[in-house]
Each structure stands twice: as C-alpha cells, then as structure tokens.
PDB file of C-alpha atoms in Angstrom:
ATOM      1  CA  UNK A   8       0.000   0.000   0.000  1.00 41.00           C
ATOM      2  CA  UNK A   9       1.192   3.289  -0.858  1.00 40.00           C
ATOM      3  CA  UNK A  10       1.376   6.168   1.564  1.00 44.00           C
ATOM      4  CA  UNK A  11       1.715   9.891   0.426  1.00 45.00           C
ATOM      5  CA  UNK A  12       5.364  11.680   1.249  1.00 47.00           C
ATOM      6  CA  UNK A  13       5.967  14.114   3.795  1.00 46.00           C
ATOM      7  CA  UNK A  14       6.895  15.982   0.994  1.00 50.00           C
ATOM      8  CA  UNK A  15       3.721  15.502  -1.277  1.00 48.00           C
ATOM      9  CA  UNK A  16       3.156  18.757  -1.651  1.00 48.00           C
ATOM     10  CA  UNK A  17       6.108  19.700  -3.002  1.00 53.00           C
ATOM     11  CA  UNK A  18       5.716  17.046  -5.732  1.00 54.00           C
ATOM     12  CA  UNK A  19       2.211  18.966  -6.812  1.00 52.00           C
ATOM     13  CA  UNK A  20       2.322  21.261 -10.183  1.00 61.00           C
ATOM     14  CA  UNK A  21       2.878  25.122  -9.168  1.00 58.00           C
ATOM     15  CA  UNK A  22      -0.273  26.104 -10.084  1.00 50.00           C
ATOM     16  CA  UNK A  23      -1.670  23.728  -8.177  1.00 58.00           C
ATOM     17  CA  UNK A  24       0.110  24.556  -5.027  1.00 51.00           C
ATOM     18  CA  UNK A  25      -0.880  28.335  -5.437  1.00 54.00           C
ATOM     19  CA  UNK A  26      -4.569  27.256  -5.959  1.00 55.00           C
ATOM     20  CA  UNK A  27      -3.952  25.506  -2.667  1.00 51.00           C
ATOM     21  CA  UNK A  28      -2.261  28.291  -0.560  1.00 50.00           C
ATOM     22  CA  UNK A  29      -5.010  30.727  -2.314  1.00 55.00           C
ATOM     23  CA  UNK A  30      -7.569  28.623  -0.757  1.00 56.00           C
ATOM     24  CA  UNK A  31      -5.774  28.393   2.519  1.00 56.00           C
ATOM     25  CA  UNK A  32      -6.146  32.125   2.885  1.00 55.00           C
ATOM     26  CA  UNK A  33      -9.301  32.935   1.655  1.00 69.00           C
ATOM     27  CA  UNK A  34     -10.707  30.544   4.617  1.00 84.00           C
ATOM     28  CA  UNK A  35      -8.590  32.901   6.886  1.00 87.00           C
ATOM     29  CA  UNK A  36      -9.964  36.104   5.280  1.00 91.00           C
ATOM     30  CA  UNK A  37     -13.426  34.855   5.817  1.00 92.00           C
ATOM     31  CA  UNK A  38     -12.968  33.363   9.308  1.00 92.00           C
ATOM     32  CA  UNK A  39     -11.768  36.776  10.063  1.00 94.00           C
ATOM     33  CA  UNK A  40     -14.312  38.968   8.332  1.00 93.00           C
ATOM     34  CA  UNK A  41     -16.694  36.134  10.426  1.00 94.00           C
ATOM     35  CA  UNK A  42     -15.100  37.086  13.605  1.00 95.00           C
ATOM     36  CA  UNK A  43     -15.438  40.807  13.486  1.00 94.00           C
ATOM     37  CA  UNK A  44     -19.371  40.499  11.995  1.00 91.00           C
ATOM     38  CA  UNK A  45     -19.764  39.612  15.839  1.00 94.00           C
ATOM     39  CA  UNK A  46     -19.430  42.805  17.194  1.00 91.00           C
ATOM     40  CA  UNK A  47     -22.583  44.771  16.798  1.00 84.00           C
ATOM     41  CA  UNK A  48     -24.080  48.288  17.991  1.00 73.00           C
ATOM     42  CA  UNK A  49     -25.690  46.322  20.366  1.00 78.00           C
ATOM     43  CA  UNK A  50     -23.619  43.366  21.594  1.00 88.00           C
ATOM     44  CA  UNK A  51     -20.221  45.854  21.414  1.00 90.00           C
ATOM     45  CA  UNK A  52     -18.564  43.114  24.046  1.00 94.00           C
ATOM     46  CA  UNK A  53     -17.862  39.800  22.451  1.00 95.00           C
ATOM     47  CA  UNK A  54     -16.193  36.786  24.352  1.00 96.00           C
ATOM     48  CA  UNK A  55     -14.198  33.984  22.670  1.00 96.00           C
ATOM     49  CA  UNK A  56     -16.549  31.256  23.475  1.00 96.00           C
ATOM     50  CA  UNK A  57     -19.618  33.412  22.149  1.00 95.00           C
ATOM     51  CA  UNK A  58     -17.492  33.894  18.703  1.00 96.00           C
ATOM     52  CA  UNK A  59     -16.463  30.749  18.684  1.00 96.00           C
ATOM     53  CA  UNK A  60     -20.229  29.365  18.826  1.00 95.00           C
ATOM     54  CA  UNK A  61     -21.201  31.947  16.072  1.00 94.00           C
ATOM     55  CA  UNK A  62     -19.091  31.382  13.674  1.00 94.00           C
ATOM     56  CA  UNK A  63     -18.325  27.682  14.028  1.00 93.00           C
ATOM     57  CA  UNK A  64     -14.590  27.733  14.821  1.00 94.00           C
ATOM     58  CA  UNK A  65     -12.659  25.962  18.007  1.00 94.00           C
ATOM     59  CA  UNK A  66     -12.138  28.431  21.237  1.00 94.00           C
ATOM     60  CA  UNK A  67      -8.233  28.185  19.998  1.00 94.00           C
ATOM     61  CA  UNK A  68      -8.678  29.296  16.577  1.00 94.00           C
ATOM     62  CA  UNK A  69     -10.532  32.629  17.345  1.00 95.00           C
ATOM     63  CA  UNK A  70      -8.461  33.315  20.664  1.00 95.00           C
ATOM     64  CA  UNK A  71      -5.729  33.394  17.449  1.00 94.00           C
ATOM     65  CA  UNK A  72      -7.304  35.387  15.155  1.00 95.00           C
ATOM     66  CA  UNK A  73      -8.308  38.224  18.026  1.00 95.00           C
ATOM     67  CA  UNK A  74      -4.354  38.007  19.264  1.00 95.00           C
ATOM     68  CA  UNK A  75      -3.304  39.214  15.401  1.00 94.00           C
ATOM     69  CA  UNK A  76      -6.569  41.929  15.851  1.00 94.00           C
ATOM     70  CA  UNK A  77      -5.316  43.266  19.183  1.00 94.00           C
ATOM     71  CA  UNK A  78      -1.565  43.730  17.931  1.00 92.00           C
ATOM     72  CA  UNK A  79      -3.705  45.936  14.655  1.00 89.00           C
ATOM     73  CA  UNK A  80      -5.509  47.556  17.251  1.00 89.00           C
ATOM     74  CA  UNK A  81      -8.495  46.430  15.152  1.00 92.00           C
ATOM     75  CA  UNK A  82      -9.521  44.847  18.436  1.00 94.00           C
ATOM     76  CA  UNK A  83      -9.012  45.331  21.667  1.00 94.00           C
ATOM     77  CA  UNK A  84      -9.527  43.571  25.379  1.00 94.00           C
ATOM     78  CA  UNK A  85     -11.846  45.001  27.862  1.00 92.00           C
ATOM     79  CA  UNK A  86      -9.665  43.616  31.280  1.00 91.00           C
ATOM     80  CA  UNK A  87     -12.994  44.204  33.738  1.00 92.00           C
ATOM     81  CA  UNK A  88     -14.613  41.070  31.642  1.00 94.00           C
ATOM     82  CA  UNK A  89     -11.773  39.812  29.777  1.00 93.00           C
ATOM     83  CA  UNK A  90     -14.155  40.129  26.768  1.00 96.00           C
ATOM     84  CA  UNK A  91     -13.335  42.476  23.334  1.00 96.00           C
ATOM     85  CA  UNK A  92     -14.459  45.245  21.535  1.00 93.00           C
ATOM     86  CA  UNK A  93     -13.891  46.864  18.265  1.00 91.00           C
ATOM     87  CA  UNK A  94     -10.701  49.112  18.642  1.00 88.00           C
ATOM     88  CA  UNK A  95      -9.816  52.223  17.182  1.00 80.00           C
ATOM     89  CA  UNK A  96      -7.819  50.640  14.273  1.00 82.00           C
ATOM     90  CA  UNK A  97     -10.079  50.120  12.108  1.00 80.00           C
ATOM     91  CA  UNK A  98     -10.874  54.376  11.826  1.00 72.00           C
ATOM     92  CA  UNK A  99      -7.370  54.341   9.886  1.00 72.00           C
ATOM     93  CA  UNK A 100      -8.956  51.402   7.881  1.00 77.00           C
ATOM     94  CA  UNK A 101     -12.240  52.736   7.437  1.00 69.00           C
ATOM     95  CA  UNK A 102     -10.647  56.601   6.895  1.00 63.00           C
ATOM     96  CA  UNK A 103     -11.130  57.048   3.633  1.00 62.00           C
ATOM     97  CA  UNK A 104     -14.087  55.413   3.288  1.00 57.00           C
ATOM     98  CA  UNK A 105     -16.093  57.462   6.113  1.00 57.00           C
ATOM     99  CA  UNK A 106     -14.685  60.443   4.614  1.00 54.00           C
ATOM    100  CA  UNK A 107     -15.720  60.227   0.882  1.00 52.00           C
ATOM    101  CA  UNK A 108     -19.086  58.653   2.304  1.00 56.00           C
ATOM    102  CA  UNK A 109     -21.948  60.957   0.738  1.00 82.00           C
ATOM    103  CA  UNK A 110     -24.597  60.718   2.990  1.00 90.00           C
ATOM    104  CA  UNK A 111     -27.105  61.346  -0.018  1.00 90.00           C
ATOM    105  CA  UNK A 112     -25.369  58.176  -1.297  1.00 89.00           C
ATOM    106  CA  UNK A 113     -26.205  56.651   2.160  1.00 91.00           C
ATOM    107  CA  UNK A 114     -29.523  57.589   2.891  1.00 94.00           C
ATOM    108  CA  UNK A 115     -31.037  56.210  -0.472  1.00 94.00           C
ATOM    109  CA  UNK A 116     -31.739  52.811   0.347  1.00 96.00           C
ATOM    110  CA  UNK A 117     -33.069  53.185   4.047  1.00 97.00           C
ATOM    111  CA  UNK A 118     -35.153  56.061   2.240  1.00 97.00           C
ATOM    112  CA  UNK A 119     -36.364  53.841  -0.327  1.00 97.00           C
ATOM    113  CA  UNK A 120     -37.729  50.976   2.281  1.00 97.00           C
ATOM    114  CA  UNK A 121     -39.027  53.633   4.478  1.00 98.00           C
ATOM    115  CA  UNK A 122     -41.781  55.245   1.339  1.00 97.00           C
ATOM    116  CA  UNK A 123     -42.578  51.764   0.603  1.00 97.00           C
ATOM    117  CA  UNK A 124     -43.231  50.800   4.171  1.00 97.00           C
ATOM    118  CA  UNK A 125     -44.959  53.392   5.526  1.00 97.00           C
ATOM    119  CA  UNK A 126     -46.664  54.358   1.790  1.00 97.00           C
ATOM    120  CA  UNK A 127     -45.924  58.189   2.392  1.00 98.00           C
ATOM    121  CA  UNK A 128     -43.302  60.483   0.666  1.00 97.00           C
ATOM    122  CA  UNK A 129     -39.269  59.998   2.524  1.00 98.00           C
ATOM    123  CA  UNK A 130     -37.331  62.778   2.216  1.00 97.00           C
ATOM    124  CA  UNK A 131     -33.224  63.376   3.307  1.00 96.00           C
ATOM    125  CA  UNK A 132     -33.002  67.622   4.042  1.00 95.00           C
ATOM    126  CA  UNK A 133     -29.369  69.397   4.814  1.00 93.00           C
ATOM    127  CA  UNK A 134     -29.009  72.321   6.563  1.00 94.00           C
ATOM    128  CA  UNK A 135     -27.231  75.003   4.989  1.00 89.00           C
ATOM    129  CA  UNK A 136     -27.210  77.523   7.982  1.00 89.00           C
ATOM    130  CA  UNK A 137     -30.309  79.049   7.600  1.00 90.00           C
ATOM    131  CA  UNK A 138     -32.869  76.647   6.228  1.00 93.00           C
ATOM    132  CA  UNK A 139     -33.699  73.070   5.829  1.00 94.00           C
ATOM    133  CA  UNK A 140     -32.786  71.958   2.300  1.00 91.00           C
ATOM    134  CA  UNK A 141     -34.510  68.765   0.820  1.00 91.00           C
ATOM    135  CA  UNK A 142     -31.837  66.789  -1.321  1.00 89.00           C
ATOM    136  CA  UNK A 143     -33.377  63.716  -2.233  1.00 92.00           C
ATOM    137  CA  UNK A 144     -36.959  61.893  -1.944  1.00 94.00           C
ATOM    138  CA  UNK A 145     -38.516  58.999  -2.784  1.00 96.00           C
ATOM    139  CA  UNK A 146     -42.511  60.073  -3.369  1.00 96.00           C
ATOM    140  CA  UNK A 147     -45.083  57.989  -2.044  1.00 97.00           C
ATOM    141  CA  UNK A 148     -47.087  55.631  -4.222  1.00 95.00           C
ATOM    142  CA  UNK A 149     -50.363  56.588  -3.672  1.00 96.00           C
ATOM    143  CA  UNK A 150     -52.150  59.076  -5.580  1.00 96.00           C
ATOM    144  CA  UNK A 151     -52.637  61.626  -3.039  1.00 95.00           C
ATOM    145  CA  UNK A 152     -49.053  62.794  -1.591  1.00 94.00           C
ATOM    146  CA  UNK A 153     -47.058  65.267  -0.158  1.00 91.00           C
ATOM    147  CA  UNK A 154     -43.995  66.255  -2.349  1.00 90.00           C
ATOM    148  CA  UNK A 155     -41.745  68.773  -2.981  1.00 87.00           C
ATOM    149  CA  UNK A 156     -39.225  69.817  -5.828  1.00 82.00           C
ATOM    150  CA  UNK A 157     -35.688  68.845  -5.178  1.00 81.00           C
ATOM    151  CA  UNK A 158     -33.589  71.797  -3.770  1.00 83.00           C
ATOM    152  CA  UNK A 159     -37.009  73.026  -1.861  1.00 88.00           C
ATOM    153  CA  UNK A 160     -35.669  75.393   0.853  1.00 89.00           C
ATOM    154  CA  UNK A 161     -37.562  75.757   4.293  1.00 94.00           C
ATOM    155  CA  UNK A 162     -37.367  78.583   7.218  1.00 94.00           C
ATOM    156  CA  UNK A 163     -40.641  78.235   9.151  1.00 95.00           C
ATOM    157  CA  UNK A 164     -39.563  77.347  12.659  1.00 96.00           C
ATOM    158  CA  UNK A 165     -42.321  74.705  13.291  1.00 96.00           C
ATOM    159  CA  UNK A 166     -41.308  72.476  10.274  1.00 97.00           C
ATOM    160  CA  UNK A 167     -40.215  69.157  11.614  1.00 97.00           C
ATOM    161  CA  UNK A 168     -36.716  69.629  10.192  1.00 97.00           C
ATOM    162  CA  UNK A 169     -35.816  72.877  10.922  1.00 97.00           C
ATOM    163  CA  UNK A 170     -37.277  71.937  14.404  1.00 97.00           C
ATOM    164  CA  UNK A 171     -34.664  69.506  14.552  1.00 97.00           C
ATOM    165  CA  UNK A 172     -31.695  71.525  12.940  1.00 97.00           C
ATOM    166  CA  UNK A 173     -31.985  74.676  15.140  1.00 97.00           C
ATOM    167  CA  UNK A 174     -32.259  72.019  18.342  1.00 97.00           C
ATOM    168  CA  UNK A 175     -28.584  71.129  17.762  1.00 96.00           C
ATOM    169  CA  UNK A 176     -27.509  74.993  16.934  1.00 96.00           C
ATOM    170  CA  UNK A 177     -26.581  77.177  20.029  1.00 95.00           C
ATOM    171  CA  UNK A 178     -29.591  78.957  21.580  1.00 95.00           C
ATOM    172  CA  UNK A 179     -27.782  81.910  20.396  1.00 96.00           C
ATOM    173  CA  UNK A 180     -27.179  81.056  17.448  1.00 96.00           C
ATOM    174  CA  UNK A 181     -31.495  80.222  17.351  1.00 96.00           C
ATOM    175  CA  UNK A 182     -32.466  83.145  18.827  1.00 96.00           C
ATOM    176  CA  UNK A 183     -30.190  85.224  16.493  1.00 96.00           C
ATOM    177  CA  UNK A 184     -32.119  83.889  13.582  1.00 96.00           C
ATOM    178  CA  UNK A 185     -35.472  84.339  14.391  1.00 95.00           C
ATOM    179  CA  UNK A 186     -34.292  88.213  15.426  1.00 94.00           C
ATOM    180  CA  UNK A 187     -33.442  88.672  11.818  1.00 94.00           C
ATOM    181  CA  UNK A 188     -36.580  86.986  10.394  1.00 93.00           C
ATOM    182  CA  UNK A 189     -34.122  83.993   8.639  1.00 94.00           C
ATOM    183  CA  UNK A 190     -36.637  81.583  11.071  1.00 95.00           C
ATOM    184  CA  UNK A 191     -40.074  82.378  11.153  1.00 94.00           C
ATOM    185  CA  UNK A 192     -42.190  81.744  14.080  1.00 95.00           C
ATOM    186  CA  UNK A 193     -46.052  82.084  14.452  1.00 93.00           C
ATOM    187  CA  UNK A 194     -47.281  85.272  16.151  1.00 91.00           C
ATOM    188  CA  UNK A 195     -48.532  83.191  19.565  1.00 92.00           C
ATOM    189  CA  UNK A 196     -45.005  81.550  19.658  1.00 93.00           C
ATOM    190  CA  UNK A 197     -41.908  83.471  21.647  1.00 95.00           C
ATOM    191  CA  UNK A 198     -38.394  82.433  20.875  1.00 95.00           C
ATOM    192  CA  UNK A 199     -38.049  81.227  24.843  1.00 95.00           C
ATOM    193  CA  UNK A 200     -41.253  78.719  23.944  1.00 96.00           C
ATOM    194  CA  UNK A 201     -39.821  77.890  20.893  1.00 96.00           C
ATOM    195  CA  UNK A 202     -36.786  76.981  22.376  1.00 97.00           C
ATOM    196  CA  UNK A 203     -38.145  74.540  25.036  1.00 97.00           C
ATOM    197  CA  UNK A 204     -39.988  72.376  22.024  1.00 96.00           C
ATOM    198  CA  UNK A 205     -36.694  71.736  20.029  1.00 97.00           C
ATOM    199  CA  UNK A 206     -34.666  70.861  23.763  1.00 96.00           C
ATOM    200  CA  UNK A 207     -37.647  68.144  23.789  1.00 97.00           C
ATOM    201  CA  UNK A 208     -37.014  67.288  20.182  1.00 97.00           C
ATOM    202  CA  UNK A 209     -33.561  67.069  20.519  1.00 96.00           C
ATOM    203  CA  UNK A 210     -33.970  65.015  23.768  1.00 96.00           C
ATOM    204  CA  UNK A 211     -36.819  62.592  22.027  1.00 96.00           C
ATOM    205  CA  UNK A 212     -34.508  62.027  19.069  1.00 96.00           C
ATOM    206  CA  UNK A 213     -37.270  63.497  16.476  1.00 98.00           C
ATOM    207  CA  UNK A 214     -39.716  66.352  15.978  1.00 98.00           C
ATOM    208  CA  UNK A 215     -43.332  66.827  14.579  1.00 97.00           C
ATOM    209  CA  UNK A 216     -45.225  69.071  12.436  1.00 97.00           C
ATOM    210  CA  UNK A 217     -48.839  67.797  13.252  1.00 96.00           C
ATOM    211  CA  UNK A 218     -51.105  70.335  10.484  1.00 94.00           C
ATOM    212  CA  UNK A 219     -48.752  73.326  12.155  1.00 94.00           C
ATOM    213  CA  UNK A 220     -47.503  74.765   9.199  1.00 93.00           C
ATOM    214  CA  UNK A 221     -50.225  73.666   6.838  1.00 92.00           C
ATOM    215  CA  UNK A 222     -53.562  72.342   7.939  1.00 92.00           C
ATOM    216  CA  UNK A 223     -53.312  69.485   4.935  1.00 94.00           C
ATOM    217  CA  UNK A 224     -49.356  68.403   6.436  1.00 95.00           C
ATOM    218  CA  UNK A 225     -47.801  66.310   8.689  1.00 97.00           C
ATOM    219  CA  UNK A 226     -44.351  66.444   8.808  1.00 97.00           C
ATOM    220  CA  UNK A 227     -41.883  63.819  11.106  1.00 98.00           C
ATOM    221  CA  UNK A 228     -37.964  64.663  11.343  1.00 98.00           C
ATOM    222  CA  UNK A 229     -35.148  61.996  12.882  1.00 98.00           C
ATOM    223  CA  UNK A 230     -31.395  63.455  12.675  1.00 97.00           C
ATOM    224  CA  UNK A 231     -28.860  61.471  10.845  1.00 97.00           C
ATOM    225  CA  UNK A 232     -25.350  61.739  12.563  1.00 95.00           C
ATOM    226  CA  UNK A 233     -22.049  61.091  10.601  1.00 91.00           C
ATOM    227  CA  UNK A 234     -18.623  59.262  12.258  1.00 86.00           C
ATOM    228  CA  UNK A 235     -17.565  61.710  14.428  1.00 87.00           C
ATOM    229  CA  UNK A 236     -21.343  62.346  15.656  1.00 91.00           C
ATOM    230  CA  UNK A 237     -22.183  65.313  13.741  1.00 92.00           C
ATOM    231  CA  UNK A 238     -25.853  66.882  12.575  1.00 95.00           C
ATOM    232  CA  UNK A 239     -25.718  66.051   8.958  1.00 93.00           C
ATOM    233  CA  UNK A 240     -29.256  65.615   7.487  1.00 95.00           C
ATOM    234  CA  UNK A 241     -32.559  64.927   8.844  1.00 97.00           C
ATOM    235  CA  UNK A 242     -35.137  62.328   7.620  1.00 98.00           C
ATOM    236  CA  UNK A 243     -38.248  63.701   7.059  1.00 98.00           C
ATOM    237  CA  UNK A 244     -41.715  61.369   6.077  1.00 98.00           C
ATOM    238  CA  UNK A 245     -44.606  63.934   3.992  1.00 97.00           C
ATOM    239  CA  UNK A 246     -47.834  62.821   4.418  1.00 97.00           C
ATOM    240  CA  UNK A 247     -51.352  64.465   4.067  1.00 97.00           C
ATOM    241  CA  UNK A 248     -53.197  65.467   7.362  1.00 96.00           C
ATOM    242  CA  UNK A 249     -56.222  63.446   6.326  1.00 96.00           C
ATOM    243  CA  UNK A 250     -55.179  60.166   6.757  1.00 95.00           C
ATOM    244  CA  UNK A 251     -52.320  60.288   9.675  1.00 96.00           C
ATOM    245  CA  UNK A 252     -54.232  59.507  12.823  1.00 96.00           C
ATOM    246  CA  UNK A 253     -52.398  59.601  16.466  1.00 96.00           C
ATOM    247  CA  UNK A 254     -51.832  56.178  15.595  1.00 97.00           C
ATOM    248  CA  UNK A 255     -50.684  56.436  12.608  1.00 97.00           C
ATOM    249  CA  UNK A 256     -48.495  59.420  13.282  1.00 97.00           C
ATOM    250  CA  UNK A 257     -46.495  57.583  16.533  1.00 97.00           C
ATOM    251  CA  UNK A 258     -46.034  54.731  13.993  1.00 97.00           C
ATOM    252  CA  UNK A 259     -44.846  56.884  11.413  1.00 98.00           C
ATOM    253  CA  UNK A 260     -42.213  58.492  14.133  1.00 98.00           C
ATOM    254  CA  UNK A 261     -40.954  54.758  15.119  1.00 97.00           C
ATOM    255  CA  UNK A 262     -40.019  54.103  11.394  1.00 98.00           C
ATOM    256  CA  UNK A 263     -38.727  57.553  10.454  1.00 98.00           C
ATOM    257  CA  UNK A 264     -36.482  57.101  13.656  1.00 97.00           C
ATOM    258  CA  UNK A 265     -35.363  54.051  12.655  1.00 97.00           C
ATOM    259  CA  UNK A 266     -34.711  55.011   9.335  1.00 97.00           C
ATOM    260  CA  UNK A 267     -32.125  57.626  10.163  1.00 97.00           C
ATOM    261  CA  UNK A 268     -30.517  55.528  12.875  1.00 96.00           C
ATOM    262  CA  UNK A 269     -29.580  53.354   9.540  1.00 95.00           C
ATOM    263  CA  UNK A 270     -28.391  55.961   7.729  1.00 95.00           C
ATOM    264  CA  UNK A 271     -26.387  56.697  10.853  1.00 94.00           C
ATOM    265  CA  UNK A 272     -24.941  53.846  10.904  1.00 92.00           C
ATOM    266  CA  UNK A 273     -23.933  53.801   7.151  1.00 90.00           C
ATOM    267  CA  UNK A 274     -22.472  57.376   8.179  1.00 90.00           C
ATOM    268  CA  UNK A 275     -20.137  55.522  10.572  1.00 87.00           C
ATOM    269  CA  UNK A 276     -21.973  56.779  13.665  1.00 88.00           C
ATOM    270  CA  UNK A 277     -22.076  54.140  16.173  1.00 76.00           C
ATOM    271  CA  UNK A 278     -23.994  55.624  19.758  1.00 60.00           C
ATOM    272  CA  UNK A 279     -27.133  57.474  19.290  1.00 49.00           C
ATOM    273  CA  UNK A 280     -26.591  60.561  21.384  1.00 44.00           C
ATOM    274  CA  UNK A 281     -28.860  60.789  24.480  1.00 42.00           C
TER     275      UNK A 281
END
C-alpha cells in the first residue's frame, strides 16, 4: 500500500500549489471577516466562546485570530470582563471610506424601504445655515401625496426639520435667527417657547409638524449623525393630514427614527446621542 510523502506537496504542479495556498487564505480572510461580523451596535462586548459558537470555529482558533486583531488595534480587550471590543484601528482602515461617504449616497436605500413601508413620501433635508434643504426623496405611491421639488428650501420654525436643525444649533445662534426673520415663528409663539420644544425634540430624538404649518401636512424629522457624531441631514416622512391619525403618526415616528438611525450607521456613527 502506498502512503503519500511528507513531501507531497512539493511534488504537486505550481499552479496547483498556489490554488492551494489561495484557498488556505481565503478561509482565513473569511474566518476573520466572520469574527469581526460579531461585534454589533448592540452586543459591542464579544467573548471567545460566544465567537467561537457563532461562527463555528474551536475556542483556539478565534483566541488566534483576536491576538493578530489586538496587535492591529483592530480589536481590543476590555480587562474588567476579559471580553473584546472593536478598537480604534479600524478608523485608519475605514478613513477614507467614512470620509468620501456621501450621505445622499447613504440615505437612499433606508429612504427607499421607508416610502414603501410606511406608503408616504421619505425625504433626506441638509441644513445650509439658515434653512432646511430637501436633497433627495422617494414620493409615495399613492395618488394623493405630499412632495416637494428637489432643492425646496424651508425657514418656518415649526417644520419638523428645521425643528430639529436649530435644536442642535446654540440657543444663540437660534435666537439670532429668528431676530433677523431667517426663522419664522407664528405670532402666539416666543423664541423662549420655541426653544423649550426643540430641547424636547432634541432630547426625544425626532420632531413633529402635526397640520402646524399647513392644515393638509404632517411632517416627522429623525437626525442622521455622521462618524464623528455630527448633525448632517434629517429624515423627514410627507404625508397628508387626512389620513395620519395619532396612531398612525407615533407609527410613522418609530419608522422615520429608525430610518435615520440606519443611515447613521452607514455614516459611521455608532452611539445614538442621548
């Protein structure tokens, strides 16, 4: 009976050894990529044995693979529970990425899913320093809707997105723009009442425009932060007045939150602020 060499492989054509090795480590890419898919916004702490049981590898293999992360810093141990976390490596990996990431690039899809889910119009507004500025929307499919023209500019206080924008400018700053008329507010609103309602936005994580600055509109903002946990755009979901009960509207609020904690996250921002 024959037994292979000790040497076998060496005896194998070149091309077949490099199909070999190129095998070899494209399992340890993927065992890697594997490994750091376990770290989440919500489970940020990861122990061996629970990576080991996710991915399907022995305790010995990841305790390996998270010694080579920790010495990238792409990884590191958190002594209290001898657990890990993500480390602050991977910014210098993730670097160029974050900072060519165009959050009207970003926000499509999660805009997309949120029209078709709730059936109303999803819109992604900047803020240019004095109004809210819609850059992108996906209209609703029904045949009554709420739109607006892309580039549509907005300075009425009591819209949902410039609620949300002047709730993460200095009170100041707020209070210096409604002086000079760039913000308008409604004759029965002062600037010191106006001010309270976007601390409770800001503190809520979203703001509503319930028929306030058009008895046919309801408006519903969410902020979308970028990696370093910046204000960059609001979500906004148009809808006519008619058909958004309280219901409707707190339901509407849940998935326009949601929605711009995704595009958050495809921003690079990992905590929602409190």
């Amino acid at each position: 009976m024959m037994t292979a060499s000790p040497d076998a492989e060496d005896d194998m054509p070149r091309v077949e050894q490099e199909r070999a090795a190129d095998s070899r480590g494209a399992s340890v890419i993927v065992n890697v990529i594997d490994v750091l898919r376990c770290f989440t916004v919500e489970r940020q702490l990861v122990g061996v044995t629970e990576i080991a049981a996710e991915v399907g590898l022995h305790k010995s293999s990841v305790s390996r693979i998270l010694a080579t992360l920790v010495q990238e810093r792409v990884v590191e141990r958190d002594e209290p529970t001898r657990k890990f976390r993500l480390g602050l490596g991977l910014i210098a990996i993730a670097g160029p990425l974050l900072a060519n990431l165009n959050v009207r690039q970003a926000a499509y899809p999660p805009l997309k899913y949120l029209a078709e889910k709730t059936q109303e119009t999803a819109v992604l507004n900047i803020w240019d320093g004095n109004e809210s500025v819609s850059v992108e929307q996906i209209p609703s499919p029904r045949p009554v809707k709420h739109t607006s023209a892309m580039g549509s500019r907005y300075d009425t206080g009591l819209s949902a997105t410039v609620q949300l924008f002047l709730a993460y400018e200095s009170p100041e700053r707020t209070r210096e723009l409604i002086a000079s008329g760039n913000i308008q507010l409604p004759e029965h609103l002062a600037a010191e009442q106006f001010l309270e309602r976007i601390g409770v936005a800001r503190n809520q994580g979203y703001a509503v425009n319930y028929g306030e600055t058009s008895a046919e509109e309801v408006g519903v903002a969410a902020p979308v932060f970028d990696h370093r946990g910046d204000l960059v755009a609001c979500v906004l979901i148009a809808a006519p007045f008619y058909r958004i009960t309280p219901q409707i509207l707190e339901e509407l609020i849940e998935s326009c939150v949601r929605t711009a904690q995704k595009i958050s996250l495809r921003m690079g921002h990992a905590h929602q602020p409190a």
